[in-house]
PDB file of C-alpha atoms in Angstrom:
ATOM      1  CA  UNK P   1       6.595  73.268  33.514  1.00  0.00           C
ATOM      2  CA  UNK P   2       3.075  71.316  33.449  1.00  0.00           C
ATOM      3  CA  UNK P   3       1.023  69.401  35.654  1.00  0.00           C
ATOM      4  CA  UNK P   4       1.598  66.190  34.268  1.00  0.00           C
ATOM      5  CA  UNK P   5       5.336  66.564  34.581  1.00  0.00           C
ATOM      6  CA  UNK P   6       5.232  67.301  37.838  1.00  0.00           C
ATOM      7  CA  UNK P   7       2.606  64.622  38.099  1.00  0.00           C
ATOM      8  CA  UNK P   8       5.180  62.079  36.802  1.00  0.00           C
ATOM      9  CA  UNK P   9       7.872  63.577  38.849  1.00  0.00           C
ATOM     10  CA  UNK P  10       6.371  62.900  42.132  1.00  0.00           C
ATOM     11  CA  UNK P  11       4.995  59.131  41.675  1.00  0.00           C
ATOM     12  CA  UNK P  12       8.409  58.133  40.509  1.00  0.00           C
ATOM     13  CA  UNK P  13       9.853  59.783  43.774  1.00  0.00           C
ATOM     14  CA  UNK P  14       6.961  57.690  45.569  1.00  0.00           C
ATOM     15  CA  UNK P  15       3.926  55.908  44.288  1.00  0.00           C
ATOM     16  CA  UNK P  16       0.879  57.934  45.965  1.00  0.00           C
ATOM     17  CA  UNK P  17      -3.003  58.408  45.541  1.00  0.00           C
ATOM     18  CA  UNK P  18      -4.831  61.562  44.397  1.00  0.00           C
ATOM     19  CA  UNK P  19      -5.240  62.586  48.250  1.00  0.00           C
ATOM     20  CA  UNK P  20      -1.877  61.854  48.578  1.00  0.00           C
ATOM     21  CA  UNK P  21      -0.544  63.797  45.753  1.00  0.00           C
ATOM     22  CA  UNK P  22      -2.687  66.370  46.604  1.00  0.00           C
ATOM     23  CA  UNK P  23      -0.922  67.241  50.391  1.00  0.00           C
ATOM     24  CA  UNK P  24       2.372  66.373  48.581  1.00  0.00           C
ATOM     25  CA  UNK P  25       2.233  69.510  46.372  1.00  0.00           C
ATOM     26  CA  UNK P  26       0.923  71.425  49.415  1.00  0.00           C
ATOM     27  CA  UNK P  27       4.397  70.612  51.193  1.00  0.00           C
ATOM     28  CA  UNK P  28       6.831  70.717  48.444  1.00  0.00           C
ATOM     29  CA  UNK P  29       5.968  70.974  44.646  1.00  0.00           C
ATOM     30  CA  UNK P  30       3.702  73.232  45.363  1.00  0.00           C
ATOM     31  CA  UNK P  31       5.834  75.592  46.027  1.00  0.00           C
ATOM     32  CA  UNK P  32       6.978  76.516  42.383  1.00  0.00           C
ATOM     33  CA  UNK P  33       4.238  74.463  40.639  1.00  0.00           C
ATOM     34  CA  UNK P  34       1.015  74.385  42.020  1.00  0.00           C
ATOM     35  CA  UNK P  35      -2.448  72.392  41.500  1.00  0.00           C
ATOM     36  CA  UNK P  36      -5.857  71.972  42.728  1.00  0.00           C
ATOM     37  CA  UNK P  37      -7.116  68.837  43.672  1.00  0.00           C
ATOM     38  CA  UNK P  38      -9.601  68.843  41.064  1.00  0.00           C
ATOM     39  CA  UNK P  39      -6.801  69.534  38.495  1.00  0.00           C
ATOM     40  CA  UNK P  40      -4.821  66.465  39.944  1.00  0.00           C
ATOM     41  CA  UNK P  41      -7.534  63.695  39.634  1.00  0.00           C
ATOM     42  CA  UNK P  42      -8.368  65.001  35.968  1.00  0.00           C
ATOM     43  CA  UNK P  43      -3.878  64.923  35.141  1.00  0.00           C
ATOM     44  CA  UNK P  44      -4.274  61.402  36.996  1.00  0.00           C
ATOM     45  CA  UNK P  45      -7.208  60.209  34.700  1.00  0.00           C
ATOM     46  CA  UNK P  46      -5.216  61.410  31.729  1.00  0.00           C
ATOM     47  CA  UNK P  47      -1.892  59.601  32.513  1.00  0.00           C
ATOM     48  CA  UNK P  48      -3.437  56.684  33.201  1.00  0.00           C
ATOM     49  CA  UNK P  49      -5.644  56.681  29.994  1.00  0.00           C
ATOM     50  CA  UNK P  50      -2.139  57.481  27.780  1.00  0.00           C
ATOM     51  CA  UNK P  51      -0.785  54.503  29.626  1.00  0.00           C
ATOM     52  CA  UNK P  52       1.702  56.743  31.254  1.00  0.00           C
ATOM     53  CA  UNK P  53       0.438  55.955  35.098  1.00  0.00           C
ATOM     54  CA  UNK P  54      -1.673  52.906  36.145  1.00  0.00           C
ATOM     55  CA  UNK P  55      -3.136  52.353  39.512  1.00  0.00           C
ATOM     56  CA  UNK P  56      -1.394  49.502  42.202  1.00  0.00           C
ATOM     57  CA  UNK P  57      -3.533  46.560  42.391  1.00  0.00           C
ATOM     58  CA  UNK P  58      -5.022  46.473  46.510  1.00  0.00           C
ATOM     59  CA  UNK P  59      -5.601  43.035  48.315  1.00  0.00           C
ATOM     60  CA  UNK P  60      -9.612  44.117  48.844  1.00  0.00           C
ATOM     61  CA  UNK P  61     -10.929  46.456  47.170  1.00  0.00           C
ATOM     62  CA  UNK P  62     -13.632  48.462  48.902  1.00  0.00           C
ATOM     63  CA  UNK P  63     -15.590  51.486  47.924  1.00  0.00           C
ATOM     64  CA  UNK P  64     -14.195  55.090  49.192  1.00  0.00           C
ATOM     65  CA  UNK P  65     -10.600  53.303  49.357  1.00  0.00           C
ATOM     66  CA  UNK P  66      -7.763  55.523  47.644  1.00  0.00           C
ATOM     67  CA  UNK P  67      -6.573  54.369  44.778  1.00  0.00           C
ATOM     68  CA  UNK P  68      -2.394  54.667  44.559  1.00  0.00           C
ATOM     69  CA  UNK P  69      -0.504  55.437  41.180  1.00  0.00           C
ATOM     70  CA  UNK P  70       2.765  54.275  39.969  1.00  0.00           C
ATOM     71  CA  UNK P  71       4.590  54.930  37.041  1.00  0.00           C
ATOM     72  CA  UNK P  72       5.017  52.781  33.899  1.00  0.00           C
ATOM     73  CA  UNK P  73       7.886  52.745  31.497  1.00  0.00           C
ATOM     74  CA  UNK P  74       5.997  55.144  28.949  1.00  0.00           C
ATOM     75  CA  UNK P  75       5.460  57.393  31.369  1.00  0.00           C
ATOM     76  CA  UNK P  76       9.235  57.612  32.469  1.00  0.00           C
ATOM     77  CA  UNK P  77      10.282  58.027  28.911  1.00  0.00           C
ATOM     78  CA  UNK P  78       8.082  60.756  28.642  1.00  0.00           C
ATOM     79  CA  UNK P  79       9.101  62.425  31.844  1.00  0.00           C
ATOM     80  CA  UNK P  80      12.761  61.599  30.420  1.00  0.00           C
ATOM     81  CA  UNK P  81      12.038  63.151  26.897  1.00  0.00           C
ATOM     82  CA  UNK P  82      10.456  66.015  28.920  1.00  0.00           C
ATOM     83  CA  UNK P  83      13.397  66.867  30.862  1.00  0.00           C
ATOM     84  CA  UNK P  84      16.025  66.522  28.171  1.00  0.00           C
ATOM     85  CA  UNK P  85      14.316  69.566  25.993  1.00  0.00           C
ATOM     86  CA  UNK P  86      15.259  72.754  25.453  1.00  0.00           C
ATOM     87  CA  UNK P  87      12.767  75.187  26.910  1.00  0.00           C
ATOM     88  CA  UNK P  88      13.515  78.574  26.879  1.00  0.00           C
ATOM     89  CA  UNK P  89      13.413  80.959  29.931  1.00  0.00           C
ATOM     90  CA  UNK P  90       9.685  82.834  30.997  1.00  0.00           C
ATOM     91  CA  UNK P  91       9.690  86.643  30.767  1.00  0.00           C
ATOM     92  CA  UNK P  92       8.751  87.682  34.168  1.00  0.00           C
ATOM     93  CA  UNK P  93       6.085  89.954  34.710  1.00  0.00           C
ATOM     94  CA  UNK P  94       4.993  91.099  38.401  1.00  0.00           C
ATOM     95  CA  UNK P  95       2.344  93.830  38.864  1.00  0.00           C
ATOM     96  CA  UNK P  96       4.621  95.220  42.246  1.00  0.00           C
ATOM     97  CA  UNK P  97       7.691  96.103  39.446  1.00  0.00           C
ATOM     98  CA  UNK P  98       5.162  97.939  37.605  1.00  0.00           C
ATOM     99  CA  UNK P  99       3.638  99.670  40.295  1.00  0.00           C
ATOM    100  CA  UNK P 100       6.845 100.958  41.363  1.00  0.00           C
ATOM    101  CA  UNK P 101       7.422 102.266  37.413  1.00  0.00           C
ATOM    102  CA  UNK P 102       4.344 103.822  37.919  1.00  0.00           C
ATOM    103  CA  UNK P 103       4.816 105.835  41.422  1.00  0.00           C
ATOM    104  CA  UNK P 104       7.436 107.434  39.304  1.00  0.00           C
ATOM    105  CA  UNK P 105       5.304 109.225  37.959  1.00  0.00           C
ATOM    106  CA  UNK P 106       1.996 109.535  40.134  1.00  0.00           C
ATOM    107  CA  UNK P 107       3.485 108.910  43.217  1.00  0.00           C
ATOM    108  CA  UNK P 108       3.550 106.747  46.061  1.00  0.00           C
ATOM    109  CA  UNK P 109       0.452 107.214  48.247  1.00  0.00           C
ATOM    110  CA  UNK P 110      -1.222 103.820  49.628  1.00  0.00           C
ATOM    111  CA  UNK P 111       1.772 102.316  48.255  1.00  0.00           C
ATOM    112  CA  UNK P 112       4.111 101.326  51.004  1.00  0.00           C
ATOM    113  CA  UNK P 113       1.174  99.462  53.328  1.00  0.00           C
ATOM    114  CA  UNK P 114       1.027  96.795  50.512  1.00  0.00           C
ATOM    115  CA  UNK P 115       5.143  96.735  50.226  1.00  0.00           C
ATOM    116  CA  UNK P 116       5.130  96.288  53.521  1.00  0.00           C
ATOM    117  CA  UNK P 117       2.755  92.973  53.609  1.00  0.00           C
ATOM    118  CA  UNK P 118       4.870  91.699  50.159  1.00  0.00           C
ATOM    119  CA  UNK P 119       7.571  92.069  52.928  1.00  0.00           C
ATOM    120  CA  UNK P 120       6.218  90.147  55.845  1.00  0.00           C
ATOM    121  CA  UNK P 121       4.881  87.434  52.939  1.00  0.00           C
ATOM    122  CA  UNK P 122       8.254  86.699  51.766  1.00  0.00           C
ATOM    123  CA  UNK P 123       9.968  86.879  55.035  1.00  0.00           C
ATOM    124  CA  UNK P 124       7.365  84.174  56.536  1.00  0.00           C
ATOM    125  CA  UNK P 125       8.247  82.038  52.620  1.00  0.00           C
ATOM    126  CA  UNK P 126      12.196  82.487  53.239  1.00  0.00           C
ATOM    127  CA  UNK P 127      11.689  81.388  57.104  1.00  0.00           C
ATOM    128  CA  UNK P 128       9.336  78.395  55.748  1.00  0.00           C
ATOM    129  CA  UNK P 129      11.644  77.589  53.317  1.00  0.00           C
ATOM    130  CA  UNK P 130      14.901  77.368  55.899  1.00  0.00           C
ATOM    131  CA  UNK P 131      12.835  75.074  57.685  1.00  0.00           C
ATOM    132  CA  UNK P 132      12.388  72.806  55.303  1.00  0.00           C
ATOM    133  CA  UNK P 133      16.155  72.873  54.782  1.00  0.00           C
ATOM    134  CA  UNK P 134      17.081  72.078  58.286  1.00  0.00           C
ATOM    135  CA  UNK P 135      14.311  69.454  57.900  1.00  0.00           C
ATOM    136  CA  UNK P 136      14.506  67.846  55.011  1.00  0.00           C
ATOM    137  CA  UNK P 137      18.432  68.427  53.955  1.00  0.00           C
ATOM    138  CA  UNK P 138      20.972  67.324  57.023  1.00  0.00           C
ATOM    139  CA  UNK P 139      24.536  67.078  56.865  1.00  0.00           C
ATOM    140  CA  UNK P 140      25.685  63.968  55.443  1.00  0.00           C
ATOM    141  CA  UNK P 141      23.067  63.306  52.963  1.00  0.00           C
ATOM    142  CA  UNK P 142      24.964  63.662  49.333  1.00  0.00           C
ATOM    143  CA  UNK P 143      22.844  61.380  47.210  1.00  0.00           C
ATOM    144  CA  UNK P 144      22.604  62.926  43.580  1.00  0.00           C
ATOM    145  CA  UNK P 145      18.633  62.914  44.476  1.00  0.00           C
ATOM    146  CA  UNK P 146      19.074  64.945  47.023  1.00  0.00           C
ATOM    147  CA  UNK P 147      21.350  67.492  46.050  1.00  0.00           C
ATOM    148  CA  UNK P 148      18.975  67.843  42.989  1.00  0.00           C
ATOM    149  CA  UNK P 149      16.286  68.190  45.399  1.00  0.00           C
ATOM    150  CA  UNK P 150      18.438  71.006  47.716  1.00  0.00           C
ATOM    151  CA  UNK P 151      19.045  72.677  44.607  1.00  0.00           C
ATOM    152  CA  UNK P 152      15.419  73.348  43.529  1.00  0.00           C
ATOM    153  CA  UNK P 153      14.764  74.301  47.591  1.00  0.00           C
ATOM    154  CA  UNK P 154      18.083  76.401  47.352  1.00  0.00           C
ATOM    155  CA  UNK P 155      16.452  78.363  44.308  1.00  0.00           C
ATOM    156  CA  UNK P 156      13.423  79.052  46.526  1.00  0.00           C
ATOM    157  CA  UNK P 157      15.496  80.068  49.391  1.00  0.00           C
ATOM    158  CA  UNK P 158      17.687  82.628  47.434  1.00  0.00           C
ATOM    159  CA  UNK P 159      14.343  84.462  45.065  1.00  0.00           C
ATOM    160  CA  UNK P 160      13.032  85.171  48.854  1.00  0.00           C
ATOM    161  CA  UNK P 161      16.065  86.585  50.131  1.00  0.00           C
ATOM    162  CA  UNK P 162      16.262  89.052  46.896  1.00  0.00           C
ATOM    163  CA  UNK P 163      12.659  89.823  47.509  1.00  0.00           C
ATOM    164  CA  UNK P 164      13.105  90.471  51.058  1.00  0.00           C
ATOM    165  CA  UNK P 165      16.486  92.418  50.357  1.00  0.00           C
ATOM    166  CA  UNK P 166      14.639  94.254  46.848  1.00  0.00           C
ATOM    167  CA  UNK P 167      11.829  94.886  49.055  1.00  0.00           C
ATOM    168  CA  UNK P 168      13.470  96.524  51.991  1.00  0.00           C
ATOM    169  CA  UNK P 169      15.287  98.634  49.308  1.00  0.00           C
ATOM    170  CA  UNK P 170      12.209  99.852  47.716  1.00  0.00           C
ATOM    171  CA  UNK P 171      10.668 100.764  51.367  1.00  0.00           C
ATOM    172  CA  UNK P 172      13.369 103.006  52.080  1.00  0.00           C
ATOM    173  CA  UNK P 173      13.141 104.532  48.577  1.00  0.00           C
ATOM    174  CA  UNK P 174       9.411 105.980  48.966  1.00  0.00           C
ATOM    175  CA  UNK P 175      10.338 108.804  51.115  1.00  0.00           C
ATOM    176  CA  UNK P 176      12.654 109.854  48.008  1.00  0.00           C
ATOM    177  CA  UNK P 177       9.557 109.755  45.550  1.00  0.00           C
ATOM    178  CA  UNK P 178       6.914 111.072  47.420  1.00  0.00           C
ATOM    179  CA  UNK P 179       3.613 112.838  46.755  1.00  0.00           C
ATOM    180  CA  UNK P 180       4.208 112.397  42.483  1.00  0.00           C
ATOM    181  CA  UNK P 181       5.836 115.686  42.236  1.00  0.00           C
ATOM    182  CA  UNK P 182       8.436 114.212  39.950  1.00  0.00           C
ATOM    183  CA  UNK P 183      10.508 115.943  37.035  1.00  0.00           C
ATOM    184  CA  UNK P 184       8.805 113.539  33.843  1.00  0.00           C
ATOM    185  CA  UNK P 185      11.162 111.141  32.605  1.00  0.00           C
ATOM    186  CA  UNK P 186      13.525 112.204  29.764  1.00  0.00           C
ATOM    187  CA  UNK P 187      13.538 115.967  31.082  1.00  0.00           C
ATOM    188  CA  UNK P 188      17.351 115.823  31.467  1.00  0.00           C
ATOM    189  CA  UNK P 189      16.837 115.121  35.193  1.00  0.00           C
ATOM    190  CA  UNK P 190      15.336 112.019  35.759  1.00  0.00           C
ATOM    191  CA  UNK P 191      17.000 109.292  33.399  1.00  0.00           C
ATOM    192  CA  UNK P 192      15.103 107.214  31.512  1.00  0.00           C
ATOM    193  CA  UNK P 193      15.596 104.143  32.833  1.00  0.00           C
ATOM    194  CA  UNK P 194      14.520 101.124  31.020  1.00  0.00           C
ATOM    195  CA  UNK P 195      12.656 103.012  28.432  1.00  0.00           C
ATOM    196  CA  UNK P 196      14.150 100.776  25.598  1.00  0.00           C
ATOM    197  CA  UNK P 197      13.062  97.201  27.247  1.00  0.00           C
ATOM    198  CA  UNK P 198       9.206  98.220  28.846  1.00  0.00           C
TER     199      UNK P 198
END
């Protein structure tokens, strides 16, 4: 994913200004791709120097007034060509998995304070989230937009249910691990899990 993409994406959903774009990605985008506002003017300065974007002409121009973007053909053919290409999938990497891989080992003291506030994070994100659904996605809406739209929220909604499910799971594991006083991996007792893909 980039900026600019996303950029694209959201003034062909709706012609908006920098401010505008800017609380837009707050709300939604945001969510999976996120930006400064800084990093937004300097995309929007870009686009419109490739002749991807240009701004809407305004009956009176005065000084301080926002300008609004649309998009031009280029920049829909390159949002187009974007889309259409084969990209293939991010490793993942999260400092909390390897945490956990290391309490193996050293133990789990100080650790389940934090996995408890990952917890309440992505419980608040999955309750967020269902709002937005009930909001944004009523019965009886089933315009290809949309549904592409629910899908992306979908995604959201189901990575914070694992995490909140994964989470829980790892909670209740602690006790099991305890003070580091583990057999080392390989021993015969504890498997070695993983030890071919980390």
């Amino acid at each position: 994913m980039s900026l600019p993409h996303a950029i694209l994406t959201a003034l062909l959903e709706r012609p908006s200004s920098g401010l505008d774009l800017t609380r837009r990605f707050d709300r939604s985008i945001g969510y999976f791709w996120s930006a400064t506002h800084q990093q937004i003017y300097r995309e929007l300065g870009k686009l419109e120097s490739q002749g991807h974007i240009r701004a809407l002409p305004t009956q009176a121009p005065a000084r301080g007034q926002k300008k609004a973007y649309e998009v031009l053909p280029a920049g829909r053919a390159e949002l187009a060509r974007w889309t259409a290409a084969a990209q293939d999938p991010k490793p993942h990497r999260d400092a909390m998995l390897l945490r956990l891989r290391a309490a193996a080992v050293v133990g789990t003291a100080g650790l389940e304070a934090d996995l408890r506030r990952h917890l309440d994070l992505h419980r608040r994100q999955l309750a967020e989230y269902e709002e937005i659904e009930k909001r944004d996605f009523p019965p009886g809406d089933d315009s290809a937009q949309a549904r592409l739209q629910h899908l992306v929220l979908r995604a959201g909604i189901e990575l914070e249910t694992f995490w909140t499910q994964w989470l829980t799971e790892a909670i209740e594991e602690l006790p099991a691990v305890g003070d580091g006083t583990v057999p080392a991996v390989g021993d015969g007792t504890v498997p070695a899990v993983g030890d071919g893909t980390a």
